Coordinates of C-alpha atoms in Angstrom, one line a residue:
M1 CA -1.2 -11.7 26.9
T2 CA 1.5 -10.7 24.3
F3 CA 5.0 -9.7 25.1
Y4 CA 4.4 -6.1 24.4
S5 CA 1.1 -6.1 26.3
V6 CA 3.1 -7.2 29.4
L7 CA 5.5 -4.4 28.9
V8 CA 2.6 -1.9 28.8
F9 CA 0.9 -3.4 31.8
V10 CA 4.1 -3.2 33.9
F11 CA 4.7 0.4 32.8
L12 CA 1.1 1.5 33.6
V13 CA 1.3 -0.2 37.0
L14 CA 4.5 1.6 37.9
S15 CA 3.2 4.9 36.5
A16 CA 0.0 4.6 38.4
A17 CA 1.9 4.1 41.7
A18 CA 3.9 7.3 41.0
A19 CA 0.9 9.4 39.9
P20 CA -2.6 8.1 41.0
I21 CA -5.4 8.8 38.6
N22 CA -8.7 10.2 39.8
N23 CA -11.5 8.4 38.0
T24 CA -14.4 9.6 40.0
S25 CA -16.0 12.1 37.7
N26 CA -18.9 11.1 35.5
S27 CA -18.0 13.8 33.0
H28 CA -14.5 12.2 32.6
S29 CA -12.9 15.4 33.8
R30 CA -9.4 14.3 34.9
R31 CA -7.4 17.1 36.5
H32 CA -4.4 14.9 37.3
T33 CA -1.0 15.1 35.5
P34 CA -1.1 12.7 32.6
I35 CA 1.3 9.9 32.5
P36 CA 4.3 11.5 30.7
Y37 CA 5.2 10.5 27.2
R38 CA 8.0 8.1 26.6
P39 CA 8.4 5.8 23.6
L40 CA 7.8 2.2 24.7
N41 CA 10.1 -0.5 23.5
P42 CA 8.5 -2.0 20.4
P43 CA 8.9 -5.8 19.9
L44 CA 11.3 -4.9 17.2
S45 CA 13.1 -1.6 16.4
T46 CA 14.5 -0.1 13.2
P47 CA 17.6 2.1 12.7
W48 CA 15.3 5.1 12.9
T49 CA 13.3 4.2 16.0
E50 CA 15.4 6.4 18.3
K51 CA 15.5 9.3 15.9
V52 CA 11.7 10.1 16.0
G53 CA 11.8 12.5 19.0
T54 CA 8.7 14.5 20.1
S55 CA 8.2 16.6 16.9
P56 CA 7.6 13.9 14.3
W57 CA 6.9 14.4 10.6
P58 CA 7.8 18.2 10.6
Q59 CA 7.5 18.4 6.8
H60 CA 4.7 20.1 5.1
P61 CA 2.2 17.2 4.4
R62 CA 0.8 18.2 1.1
P63 CA 3.5 18.9 -1.5
Q64 CA 0.9 19.5 -4.3
L65 CA -0.9 22.2 -2.3
Y66 CA 1.7 24.2 -0.4
R67 CA 1.3 27.5 1.4
E68 CA 3.8 29.5 3.4
T69 CA 1.4 30.1 6.3
W70 CA 1.0 26.8 8.1
K71 CA 1.6 25.4 11.5
S72 CA 2.2 21.7 12.5
L73 CA 0.2 20.4 15.5
N74 CA 2.3 17.2 15.5
G75 CA 3.9 16.3 18.8
I76 CA 2.8 15.4 22.3
W77 CA -1.0 15.3 22.8
T78 CA -3.0 13.5 25.6
Y79 CA -5.0 10.4 25.2
Q80 CA -7.4 8.1 26.9
S81 CA -9.7 5.2 25.9
A82 CA -13.4 5.8 25.9
S83 CA -16.3 3.6 27.0
G84 CA -18.4 4.0 23.8
Q85 CA -20.2 6.3 21.4
A86 CA -22.2 7.9 24.3
E87 CA -19.1 9.8 25.4
L88 CA -19.7 12.1 22.5
N89 CA -22.5 13.7 24.5
S90 CA -20.1 14.6 27.3
P91 CA -16.5 15.2 26.0
P92 CA -13.9 14.9 28.8
A93 CA -12.6 18.2 30.2
G94 CA -9.1 18.9 31.2
L95 CA -6.1 16.8 30.6
L96 CA -6.5 13.2 29.5
A97 CA -5.0 10.1 31.1
Q98 CA -1.7 9.9 29.4
E99 CA 0.5 11.6 26.8
V100 CA 0.7 10.3 23.3
L101 CA 2.8 11.1 20.2
I102 CA 0.8 12.4 17.2
P103 CA 0.9 11.1 14.5
S104 CA 1.0 7.5 15.6
C105 CA -1.0 4.3 15.9
I106 CA -1.9 3.7 19.6
E107 CA -0.9 0.0 19.1
S108 CA 2.7 1.1 18.4
G109 CA 5.6 1.6 20.7
L110 CA 6.3 5.0 19.3
S111 CA 2.9 6.2 20.4
G112 CA 3.8 5.8 24.1
V113 CA 0.6 3.8 24.5
M114 CA 1.1 0.5 22.8
E115 CA -2.4 -0.7 23.6
S116 CA -4.5 -3.1 21.6
G117 CA -8.2 -3.7 21.4
V118 CA -9.4 -0.1 21.9
M119 CA -12.3 0.8 19.7
Y120 CA -13.3 4.2 21.2
M121 CA -10.7 6.8 22.2
W122 CA -10.1 10.5 22.9
F123 CA -7.2 12.7 21.9
A124 CA -6.5 16.3 23.0
T125 CA -4.1 19.1 22.6
T126 CA -4.0 22.9 22.7
F127 CA -2.8 25.4 20.2
D128 CA -2.3 29.2 19.9
V129 CA -3.3 31.4 16.9
S130 CA -1.6 34.8 16.9
S131 CA -3.0 37.9 15.2
N132 CA 0.4 38.3 13.4
W133 CA 0.0 34.8 11.9
T134 CA -3.5 35.4 10.7
F135 CA -2.9 39.0 9.4
G136 CA -4.8 39.4 6.2
Q137 CA -5.9 35.7 6.3
P138 CA -9.2 35.6 8.2
T139 CA -10.0 31.8 7.7
I140 CA -8.4 29.2 9.9
L141 CA -8.3 25.6 8.5
L142 CA -7.6 22.5 10.6
N143 CA -6.2 19.7 8.5
F144 CA -6.0 16.0 9.3
E145 CA -4.1 13.8 6.8
A146 CA -5.6 10.6 8.1
V147 CA -7.5 9.3 11.2
D148 CA -8.5 5.7 11.4
Y149 CA -11.5 5.3 11.2
E150 CA -14.1 7.9 12.2
A151 CA -13.2 11.2 13.7
T152 CA -15.4 13.7 15.5
V153 CA -13.6 17.0 16.1
F154 CA -14.2 19.6 18.9
V155 CA -12.6 23.0 19.1
N156 CA -13.1 24.9 22.4
G157 CA -16.0 22.6 23.2
N158 CA -17.8 23.1 19.9
K159 CA -18.3 20.3 17.4
A160 CA -16.2 21.4 14.4
G161 CA -16.7 18.4 12.1
F162 CA -16.9 14.7 11.4
H163 CA -15.0 12.5 9.0
R164 CA -15.2 8.8 8.0
G165 CA -12.5 6.9 6.2
G166 CA -9.2 5.8 7.7
Y167 CA -6.9 6.7 4.8
F168 CA -8.0 10.1 3.6
R169 CA -7.4 13.7 4.4
F170 CA -10.0 16.1 5.6
T171 CA -10.1 19.8 6.3
L172 CA -12.3 21.7 8.7
D173 CA -13.0 25.5 8.7
I174 CA -12.7 26.3 12.4
T175 CA -12.6 30.1 12.2
E176 CA -15.8 30.6 14.2
H177 CA -14.5 28.4 17.0
V178 CA -11.0 29.8 17.3
K179 CA -9.9 32.5 19.8
V180 CA -7.2 34.5 18.2
G181 CA -4.5 35.5 20.7
S182 CA -5.2 32.9 23.3
Q183 CA -5.0 29.2 23.9
N184 CA -7.5 26.9 22.0
D185 CA -8.6 23.4 23.0
L186 CA -8.7 20.7 20.4
R187 CA -10.3 17.3 21.1
V188 CA -10.8 14.4 18.7
F189 CA -13.1 11.4 19.4
V190 CA -12.1 8.4 17.3
F191 CA -14.0 5.2 16.6
D192 CA -12.0 2.4 15.0
P193 CA -13.6 -1.1 14.9
T194 CA -11.1 -2.4 12.3
D195 CA -12.5 -5.8 11.5
E196 CA -14.5 -6.5 14.6
P197 CA -17.7 -8.3 13.6
P198 CA -20.2 -7.2 12.4
T199 CA -18.2 -4.2 11.2
Y200 CA -17.3 -4.2 7.5
I201 CA -15.1 -1.3 6.5
P202 CA -12.0 -0.7 4.3
H203 CA -9.0 -1.7 6.5
G204 CA -6.5 -3.5 4.3
K205 CA -4.2 -5.9 6.2
Q206 CA -5.2 -4.6 9.6
T207 CA -6.9 -7.1 11.9
R208 CA -7.8 -7.5 15.6
Y209 CA -7.1 -11.2 14.9
T210 CA -3.5 -11.3 13.8
S211 CA -2.5 -14.4 11.8
H212 CA 0.4 -14.6 9.3
I213 CA -0.8 -12.3 6.4
W214 CA -3.0 -10.3 8.8
Y215 CA -1.2 -7.8 10.8
T216 CA -1.4 -5.5 13.9
P217 CA -4.0 -2.8 13.4
C218 CA -3.5 1.0 13.5
S219 CA -6.0 3.1 15.4
G220 CA -6.1 6.8 16.0
I221 CA -4.5 9.9 14.4
W222 CA -1.9 8.3 12.3
Q223 CA -0.9 11.1 9.9
S224 CA -0.1 14.8 10.4
V225 CA -2.4 17.4 11.9
W226 CA -1.8 21.0 11.0
L227 CA -3.3 24.5 10.7
E228 CA -3.4 27.0 7.8
A229 CA -4.4 30.6 7.6
V230 CA -6.1 31.4 4.3
P231 CA -8.4 34.1 2.7
T232 CA -12.2 33.6 2.7
N233 CA -12.3 32.4 -0.9
Y234 CA -9.2 30.2 -0.7
I235 CA -7.8 27.7 -3.2
S236 CA -9.3 24.4 -2.2
G237 CA -7.7 22.2 -4.8
L238 CA -5.8 21.8 -8.1
E239 CA -6.4 19.5 -11.0
V240 CA -3.4 19.4 -13.4
V241 CA -2.9 16.8 -16.1
A242 CA 0.2 17.3 -18.2
D243 CA 0.7 14.8 -21.1
M244 CA 3.5 13.6 -23.3
N245 CA 2.7 16.1 -26.0
G246 CA 3.3 19.1 -23.7
D247 CA -0.5 19.8 -23.3
V248 CA -1.7 20.8 -19.9
A249 CA -5.3 20.8 -18.7
A250 CA -5.9 22.5 -15.3
T251 CA -8.6 23.6 -13.0
V252 CA -8.0 25.8 -9.9
H253 CA -10.8 25.1 -7.4
T254 CA -11.9 27.7 -4.8
I255 CA -14.0 27.0 -1.7
T256 CA -16.8 29.4 -2.6
Q257 CA -16.6 28.8 -6.3
T258 CA -16.9 32.6 -6.8
P259 CA -14.9 33.3 -10.0
L260 CA -11.5 34.9 -9.6
P261 CA -8.8 35.6 -12.1
V262 CA -5.9 33.2 -11.7
E263 CA -2.4 32.9 -12.9
M264 CA -0.6 29.6 -13.2
S265 CA 3.2 29.7 -13.6
L266 CA 5.3 26.7 -14.8
V267 CA 8.8 26.8 -13.3
D268 CA 11.8 24.8 -14.3
E269 CA 15.1 24.2 -12.4
G270 CA 16.8 27.4 -11.3
D271 CA 13.4 29.1 -10.9
V272 CA 13.3 29.7 -14.6
V273 CA 9.7 30.6 -15.5
L274 CA 8.7 28.8 -18.6
G275 CA 5.3 30.5 -18.9
I276 CA 2.5 32.3 -17.1
F277 CA -1.0 31.1 -18.1
R278 CA -4.1 33.2 -17.1
A279 CA -7.6 31.9 -16.6
T280 CA -10.5 31.9 -14.2
T281 CA -10.9 29.8 -11.1
D282 CA -13.3 26.8 -11.1
K283 CA -13.2 26.5 -14.9
K284 CA -11.0 24.1 -16.8
F285 CA -8.4 25.7 -19.0
S286 CA -5.5 24.4 -21.1
F287 CA -2.2 25.5 -22.5
H288 CA 0.8 24.0 -24.3
V289 CA 4.4 23.8 -23.2
P290 CA 6.8 23.3 -26.2
S291 CA 9.6 20.8 -25.8
A292 CA 8.5 19.7 -22.3
K293 CA 10.8 17.0 -20.9
L294 CA 8.9 13.9 -20.0
W295 CA 8.5 12.1 -16.7
S296 CA 9.5 8.4 -16.7
P297 CA 11.3 6.0 -14.3
D298 CA 14.5 6.7 -16.2
T299 CA 14.0 10.5 -16.3
P300 CA 11.7 11.6 -13.4
K301 CA 11.5 15.2 -14.5
L302 CA 9.2 17.4 -12.5
Y303 CA 8.1 21.0 -13.0
K304 CA 7.1 23.4 -10.2
I305 CA 3.8 25.1 -10.4
V306 CA 2.8 28.4 -8.7
V307 CA -0.9 29.4 -8.6
N308 CA -2.0 32.9 -7.7
T309 CA -5.5 34.4 -7.4
Q310 CA -4.2 37.7 -6.1
I311 CA -5.8 36.9 -2.7
D312 CA -4.3 33.4 -2.3
A313 CA -1.2 31.6 -3.6
V314 CA -0.2 27.9 -3.5
G315 CA 2.8 25.9 -4.8
S316 CA 2.5 22.5 -6.5
Y317 CA 4.3 20.5 -9.2
T318 CA 3.6 18.2 -12.1
G319 CA 5.2 15.8 -14.5
F320 CA 4.5 15.4 -18.3
R321 CA 3.6 11.8 -19.1
T322 CA 0.8 9.7 -20.7
I323 CA -0.3 6.3 -19.6
S324 CA -2.5 4.2 -21.8
S325 CA -3.1 0.7 -23.1
R326 CA -2.8 -0.3 -26.7
V327 CA -1.7 -3.2 -28.9
V328 CA 2.0 -3.4 -29.6
K329 CA 3.1 -6.0 -32.1
G330 CA 0.0 -8.0 -31.6
V331 CA -0.1 -7.9 -27.7
Q332 CA -2.1 -5.6 -25.5
R333 CA 0.4 -3.6 -23.5
P334 CA 0.6 -0.8 -20.9
V335 CA 2.2 2.2 -22.6
L336 CA 4.1 5.0 -21.0
N337 CA 4.8 8.1 -23.2
G338 CA 4.0 6.0 -26.3
K339 CA 6.3 3.1 -25.4
F340 CA 5.6 -0.3 -23.9
V341 CA 7.4 -0.2 -20.5
F342 CA 7.6 -3.5 -18.7
Q343 CA 6.7 -2.9 -15.1
F344 CA 8.5 -4.7 -12.3
G345 CA 8.5 -4.1 -8.6
T346 CA 7.5 -5.3 -5.2
L347 CA 4.3 -5.8 -3.2
D348 CA 4.8 -3.0 -0.7
Q349 CA 2.8 -3.4 2.6
G350 CA 4.1 -0.2 4.3
Y351 CA 4.3 -1.7 7.8
W352 CA 6.9 -0.9 10.4
P353 CA 7.7 -2.7 13.7
D354 CA 8.1 0.5 15.6
G355 CA 5.3 2.6 14.1
I356 CA 2.9 -0.1 12.6
Y357 CA 1.3 2.0 9.8
V358 CA 3.5 5.0 10.5
P359 CA 7.1 5.1 9.2
P360 CA 9.3 6.4 12.0
T361 CA 10.6 9.2 9.7
V362 CA 10.4 10.4 6.1
E363 CA 13.9 9.2 5.7
A364 CA 12.9 5.7 6.8
M365 CA 10.0 5.6 4.4
E366 CA 12.3 6.7 1.5
Y367 CA 14.9 4.1 2.4
D368 CA 12.6 1.3 1.2
L369 CA 11.9 3.1 -2.1
Q370 CA 15.6 3.9 -2.7
L371 CA 16.5 0.2 -2.2
L372 CA 13.9 -0.9 -4.8
K373 CA 15.2 1.7 -7.2
S374 CA 18.8 0.7 -6.6
L375 CA 18.0 -2.9 -7.6
G376 CA 16.7 -1.7 -10.9
M377 CA 13.0 -1.8 -10.2
N378 CA 10.7 0.7 -11.9
M379 CA 7.5 0.1 -10.0
V380 CA 6.0 -0.5 -6.6
R381 CA 2.5 -1.9 -5.8
K382 CA 1.1 -0.1 -2.7
H383 CA -0.7 -3.0 -1.3
I384 CA -4.2 -2.3 0.2
K385 CA -2.9 0.7 2.1
V386 CA -2.8 4.4 1.3
E387 CA 0.4 6.3 2.3
P388 CA 1.0 9.9 3.3
H389 CA 1.2 12.2 0.4
L390 CA 5.0 12.5 0.9
F391 CA 5.3 8.8 -0.1
Y392 CA 4.0 9.6 -3.6
H393 CA 6.1 12.8 -3.8
A394 CA 9.1 10.5 -3.1
C395 CA 8.1 8.1 -5.9
D396 CA 7.7 11.1 -8.2
R397 CA 11.2 12.3 -7.5
L398 CA 12.8 8.8 -7.6
G399 CA 11.0 7.6 -10.7
L400 CA 8.9 4.7 -9.4
L401 CA 5.6 3.8 -11.0
V402 CA 2.9 3.2 -8.4
I403 CA 0.1 0.6 -8.7
Q404 CA -2.2 1.9 -6.0
D405 CA -4.6 -0.5 -4.3
M406 CA -7.9 0.5 -2.7
P407 CA -7.8 -0.9 0.9
S408 CA -9.9 -3.9 1.1
M409 CA -13.0 -4.7 3.2
H410 CA -11.8 -8.3 3.9
P411 CA -13.3 -9.4 7.3
A412 CA -11.7 -11.1 10.2
P413 CA -10.4 -14.7 9.5
S414 CA -13.2 -16.0 11.7
V415 CA -15.9 -14.6 9.4
L416 CA -14.5 -15.1 6.0
S417 CA -17.9 -15.9 4.5
T418 CA -19.2 -12.4 5.3
A419 CA -20.1 -10.1 2.4
P420 CA -20.8 -6.4 2.4
N421 CA -24.4 -5.3 2.5
A422 CA -25.7 -2.4 0.4
D423 CA -24.7 0.3 2.8
Q424 CA -21.2 -1.1 3.3
Q425 CA -20.7 -1.5 -0.5
A426 CA -21.8 2.1 -1.0
E427 CA -19.3 3.3 1.7
F428 CA -16.5 1.3 0.0
E429 CA -17.3 2.9 -3.3
R430 CA -17.4 6.4 -1.7
E431 CA -13.9 5.8 -0.4
V432 CA -12.7 4.6 -3.8
E433 CA -13.7 8.0 -5.1
L434 CA -11.8 9.7 -2.2
L435 CA -8.7 7.7 -3.2
V436 CA -8.8 8.7 -6.8
T437 CA -9.7 12.4 -6.3
Q438 CA -7.2 13.0 -3.5
F439 CA -4.2 11.3 -5.2
K440 CA -4.7 11.6 -8.9
G441 CA -2.3 14.5 -9.1
Y442 CA 0.8 12.4 -8.6
P443 CA 2.6 11.5 -11.9
C444 CA 3.9 8.2 -10.4
I445 CA 0.5 6.6 -10.0
V446 CA -0.3 4.7 -13.2
T447 CA -2.9 2.2 -12.1
W448 CA -5.8 2.0 -9.7
V449 CA -6.6 -1.4 -8.2
I450 CA -10.2 -2.0 -6.9
Y451 CA -10.2 -5.5 -5.5
N452 CA -7.4 -7.8 -4.3
E453 CA -8.0 -11.6 -4.5
G454 CA -11.8 -11.2 -4.0
W455 CA -11.4 -9.6 -0.5
G456 CA -14.7 -7.8 0.1
Q457 CA -15.7 -8.4 -3.5
L458 CA -19.3 -9.4 -4.4
T459 CA -18.8 -12.3 -6.8
D460 CA -22.4 -12.7 -8.0
P461 CA -24.0 -10.5 -10.7
Y462 CA -24.2 -7.5 -10.7
Y463 CA -20.3 -7.5 -10.4
P464 CA -19.8 -4.1 -8.8
E465 CA -16.3 -3.7 -10.2
I466 CA -17.8 -3.0 -13.6
G467 CA -19.6 0.1 -12.4
I468 CA -16.7 1.1 -10.1
T469 CA -14.3 0.9 -13.1
A470 CA -16.6 3.2 -15.1
R471 CA -16.8 5.7 -12.3
I472 CA -13.0 5.7 -11.9
R473 CA -12.6 6.4 -15.6
E474 CA -15.0 9.4 -15.2
L475 CA -13.0 10.8 -12.3
D476 CA -9.6 10.0 -13.8
P477 CA -9.5 9.1 -17.5
T478 CA -5.7 9.4 -17.6
R479 CA -4.8 6.1 -15.8
L480 CA -5.4 2.4 -16.1
V481 CA -7.7 0.3 -13.9
D482 CA -6.9 -3.1 -12.5
A483 CA -10.4 -4.1 -11.4
T484 CA -9.5 -7.4 -9.8
T485 CA -5.9 -8.4 -9.1
G486 CA -6.1 -12.1 -8.7
W487 CA -9.0 -14.6 -8.5
W488 CA -12.5 -13.3 -9.4
D489 CA -12.1 -11.7 -12.8
H490 CA -15.3 -10.8 -14.6
G491 CA -13.7 -8.9 -17.5
A492 CA -13.7 -5.4 -16.0
G493 CA -10.7 -3.1 -16.3
D494 CA -7.5 -3.0 -18.3
F495 CA -5.7 -6.1 -16.9
S496 CA -5.9 -9.8 -17.0
D497 CA -4.1 -10.2 -13.7
N498 CA -2.9 -13.5 -12.2
H499 CA -1.6 -14.3 -8.8
H500 CA 0.5 -17.4 -8.3
Y501 CA 3.2 -18.6 -5.8
A502 CA 6.0 -19.2 -6.1
D503 CA 6.4 -19.4 -9.9
P504 CA 4.7 -16.9 -12.2
Q505 CA 1.9 -17.6 -14.7
C506 CA 2.0 -14.2 -16.5
G507 CA 0.0 -13.9 -19.7
T508 CA 0.6 -17.7 -20.3
P509 CA -1.6 -20.3 -21.9
W510 CA -1.8 -22.2 -18.6
Y511 CA -3.3 -21.2 -15.2
S512 CA -4.1 -22.7 -11.8
L513 CA -6.7 -22.8 -9.1
N514 CA -8.1 -19.4 -8.2
S515 CA -6.8 -17.9 -11.4
A516 CA -8.7 -16.9 -14.5
P517 CA -7.4 -17.8 -18.0
Y518 CA -5.3 -15.1 -19.6
D519 CA -7.5 -12.7 -21.6
P520 CA -5.4 -11.4 -24.6
A521 CA -7.9 -8.5 -25.0
R522 CA -6.4 -7.0 -21.8
I523 CA -3.0 -6.6 -20.4
G524 CA -1.4 -9.8 -19.2
F525 CA 0.0 -9.1 -15.7
Q526 CA 1.4 -11.0 -12.7
G527 CA -0.1 -9.2 -9.8
E528 CA 1.8 -11.3 -7.2
F529 CA 4.4 -14.1 -7.4
G530 CA 7.6 -15.1 -5.6
G531 CA 7.0 -15.1 -1.9
V532 CA 10.1 -17.2 -1.2
G533 CA 11.1 -16.9 2.4
H534 CA 14.1 -17.2 4.7
R535 CA 13.8 -17.2 8.5
P536 CA 16.2 -14.5 9.9
E537 CA 18.1 -14.5 13.1
M538 CA 16.0 -13.8 16.2
E539 CA 17.3 -10.2 16.6
N540 CA 15.7 -9.4 13.1
L541 CA 12.5 -11.3 13.7
W542 CA 9.1 -10.0 15.1
P543 CA 9.4 -11.7 18.5
I544 CA 5.7 -12.5 19.0
Q545 CA 5.2 -16.2 19.4
Q546 CA 1.8 -16.2 17.7
A547 CA 3.5 -14.7 14.6
I548 CA 6.6 -17.0 14.8
D549 CA 4.2 -20.0 14.9
T550 CA 2.9 -18.9 11.4
I551 CA 6.3 -18.8 9.7
P552 CA 5.8 -22.3 8.2
Q553 CA 2.8 -20.9 6.3
T554 CA 5.3 -19.1 4.1
Y555 CA 4.9 -20.1 0.4
E556 CA 8.4 -21.5 0.4
L557 CA 11.2 -21.4 3.0
N558 CA 14.9 -21.4 2.1
A559 CA 17.6 -22.6 4.5
D560 CA 20.0 -19.7 3.8
L561 CA 20.4 -16.5 1.8
A562 CA 22.3 -18.3 -1.0
A563 CA 19.2 -20.5 -1.5
F564 CA 16.9 -17.5 -1.2
N565 CA 18.7 -15.7 -4.0
Y566 CA 19.1 -18.8 -6.2
R567 CA 15.3 -19.4 -6.0
A568 CA 14.7 -15.8 -6.9
H569 CA 17.0 -16.1 -9.9
V570 CA 15.1 -19.2 -11.1
L571 CA 11.7 -17.6 -10.8
L572 CA 12.9 -14.4 -12.5
A573 CA 14.3 -16.5 -15.3
Q574 CA 10.8 -18.1 -15.7
L575 CA 9.3 -14.7 -15.8
R576 CA 11.8 -13.6 -18.4
D577 CA 10.8 -16.5 -20.6
Q578 CA 7.1 -15.6 -20.2
V579 CA 7.9 -12.0 -21.3
A580 CA 9.8 -13.3 -24.3
L581 CA 7.3 -16.0 -25.3
Y582 CA 3.8 -14.9 -24.1
G583 CA 1.8 -11.9 -23.1
C584 CA 3.4 -10.8 -19.9
S585 CA 3.6 -7.1 -19.4
G586 CA 4.6 -6.6 -15.8
A587 CA 4.9 -8.4 -12.5
V588 CA 4.9 -7.8 -8.7
W589 CA 7.4 -9.7 -6.5
T590 CA 6.3 -10.5 -2.9
Q591 CA 7.6 -8.5 -1.2
T592 CA 9.6 -5.4 0.0
T593 CA 10.0 -6.4 3.6
D594 CA 9.1 -9.0 6.1
V595 CA 5.9 -8.2 8.1
E596 CA 5.4 -9.8 11.5
G597 CA 5.0 -13.6 10.7
E598 CA 5.8 -13.2 7.0
V599 CA 9.5 -13.7 6.3
N600 CA 9.6 -13.3 2.5
G601 CA 10.9 -9.8 2.1
L602 CA 13.9 -8.4 0.3
L603 CA 14.5 -6.8 3.6
T604 CA 13.9 -8.1 7.2
Y605 CA 11.1 -6.3 9.0
D606 CA 13.6 -4.2 11.0
R607 CA 15.3 -3.1 7.7
R608 CA 18.7 -4.2 9.1
V609 CA 19.3 -7.1 6.7
V610 CA 19.1 -6.9 2.9
R611 CA 18.5 -10.4 1.6
A612 CA 18.7 -9.6 -2.1
N613 CA 22.1 -10.1 -3.8
A614 CA 22.2 -6.7 -5.5
T615 CA 24.4 -7.8 -8.4
Q616 CA 22.3 -10.8 -9.2
W617 CA 18.9 -9.0 -8.9
R618 CA 20.0 -6.1 -11.1
A619 CA 21.1 -8.5 -13.8
D620 CA 17.9 -10.5 -13.6
I621 CA 15.7 -7.4 -13.6
L622 CA 17.6 -5.9 -16.6
A623 CA 17.0 -9.2 -18.4
L624 CA 13.2 -8.7 -18.0
Y625 CA 13.4 -5.2 -19.5
L626 CA 15.6 -6.4 -22.4
A627 CA 13.1 -9.3 -23.1
A628 CA 10.2 -6.8 -23.2
E629 CA 12.2 -4.4 -25.4
A630 CA 12.7 -7.2 -27.9
R631 CA 8.9 -7.8 -28.0
G632 CA 7.9 -4.2 -28.5

């Protein structure tokens, strides 16, 4: 039993003594008072742990589809584990066993549950819908930003919908189930097998078998839940592409696809309206903005958008930029706004010791990004995880390019030889499409990654990444595709992407085991390198012995921070030479923070110690950009 499991066990025993639970009903109706919520002490805290409170993530969750009339359902819900899928036939009535914080992972201390190994679970809350709130807006939408992995939703005892995919938003029209002016009951049944054999689903670094680079999983409702009141034919989505020439292509989608006149206004700072453009919903239209200021890491200029169909209105934003690939002075390069921009940033896992997958606050999430920007980085690789939409909004505002991975299907370490079957592969490809369609509006995202190091990748012909790359280009022709970052490269996509620790091999005429030779017809890229580690003091370390025991698996350990920074300086100098001499166009340093048994972050896992010598890192990163500038 792990340290935090012991804490949970003791807490439950004491709580049970104070408030006995009646478990006698076959229908799982539990009329007792639930165990009250309190955050449990995580194995390791952050500076934001105690700032979470009981109304987490109060911000509007979708900055590119904003309405005034919305209501957060985040806060204290009730929770209990379930025995299996059969419980869907008899949802529990009344209050559930204990209170839980939503959004959260039930494995986290912030959830108030901190329970591992649960595959089936129930969540419940109540909400009111007043007639004043819905005045003139007859349709009620229930939005979930992400539930891992399958969610079946009940409103007032009626099944309202089902969703599969642990990283993606979904919206349910619950109008027919809602009682306006009275209390409504909401229940969610969640199934999350993570990587329990024989399951094979996209889950990224989550595992039920933690081991060094495989981390504590996240189960349950881990992103915001909220309500909207909208007209019957409401705006269901926007597609806006604004390029470096000032040309804008847009489509305003409505739920019924019944044509409506639409006005799109482009608004600059100080609410200055640059233009009003009229069209029809559900049809692509275009317009030109003279002298549009471009979005880039150096100048992350954004423009507000207001869309009005006379019966519905939403707010959004965009940035003018163009990403492409072309030959610059004889080398294939990634090009931003017509210029070769060397991309340098970190491998960003997005894990937190107090919230696991869930940053404790928006401010905490942005702290990591601001640190990277302060060191001179212009990019972050979001590693086999998809973040809340507010993460990408922050990158848009800060000016950080995002290389976005698709969460992998890599199985548990005990079954590494497993490969996806046809149905599992089809589900993976469906979720790739969700990733692209739901996030392609953010200017910061410049590259989609399909496979990381062969995890979940079929490596015999037919090579599915070839077809997936083509499909991504259909859905989003405005970005680059890194089909295989590291290892099994069959020629698909825009990148010849190498992984090598600790020293880089970026666009070079040499390569090592598990790497493919540099392909000069594609962009030479170092998808991962570095990984040099330093064991922190115990108060900054994930204090789980199983994780501590894996620290020696770190690619390279340094005795102190001076050595850590010296080794980083040496490796960045090697990378600079490869930029100057060979075909290197960008690189990803491992990594932003420590995670559990990994101790190679620029920050410790608790975000309390910054390892990077800021002066040295800024100088070394600037040297990379100058070397690239000299080449193109």
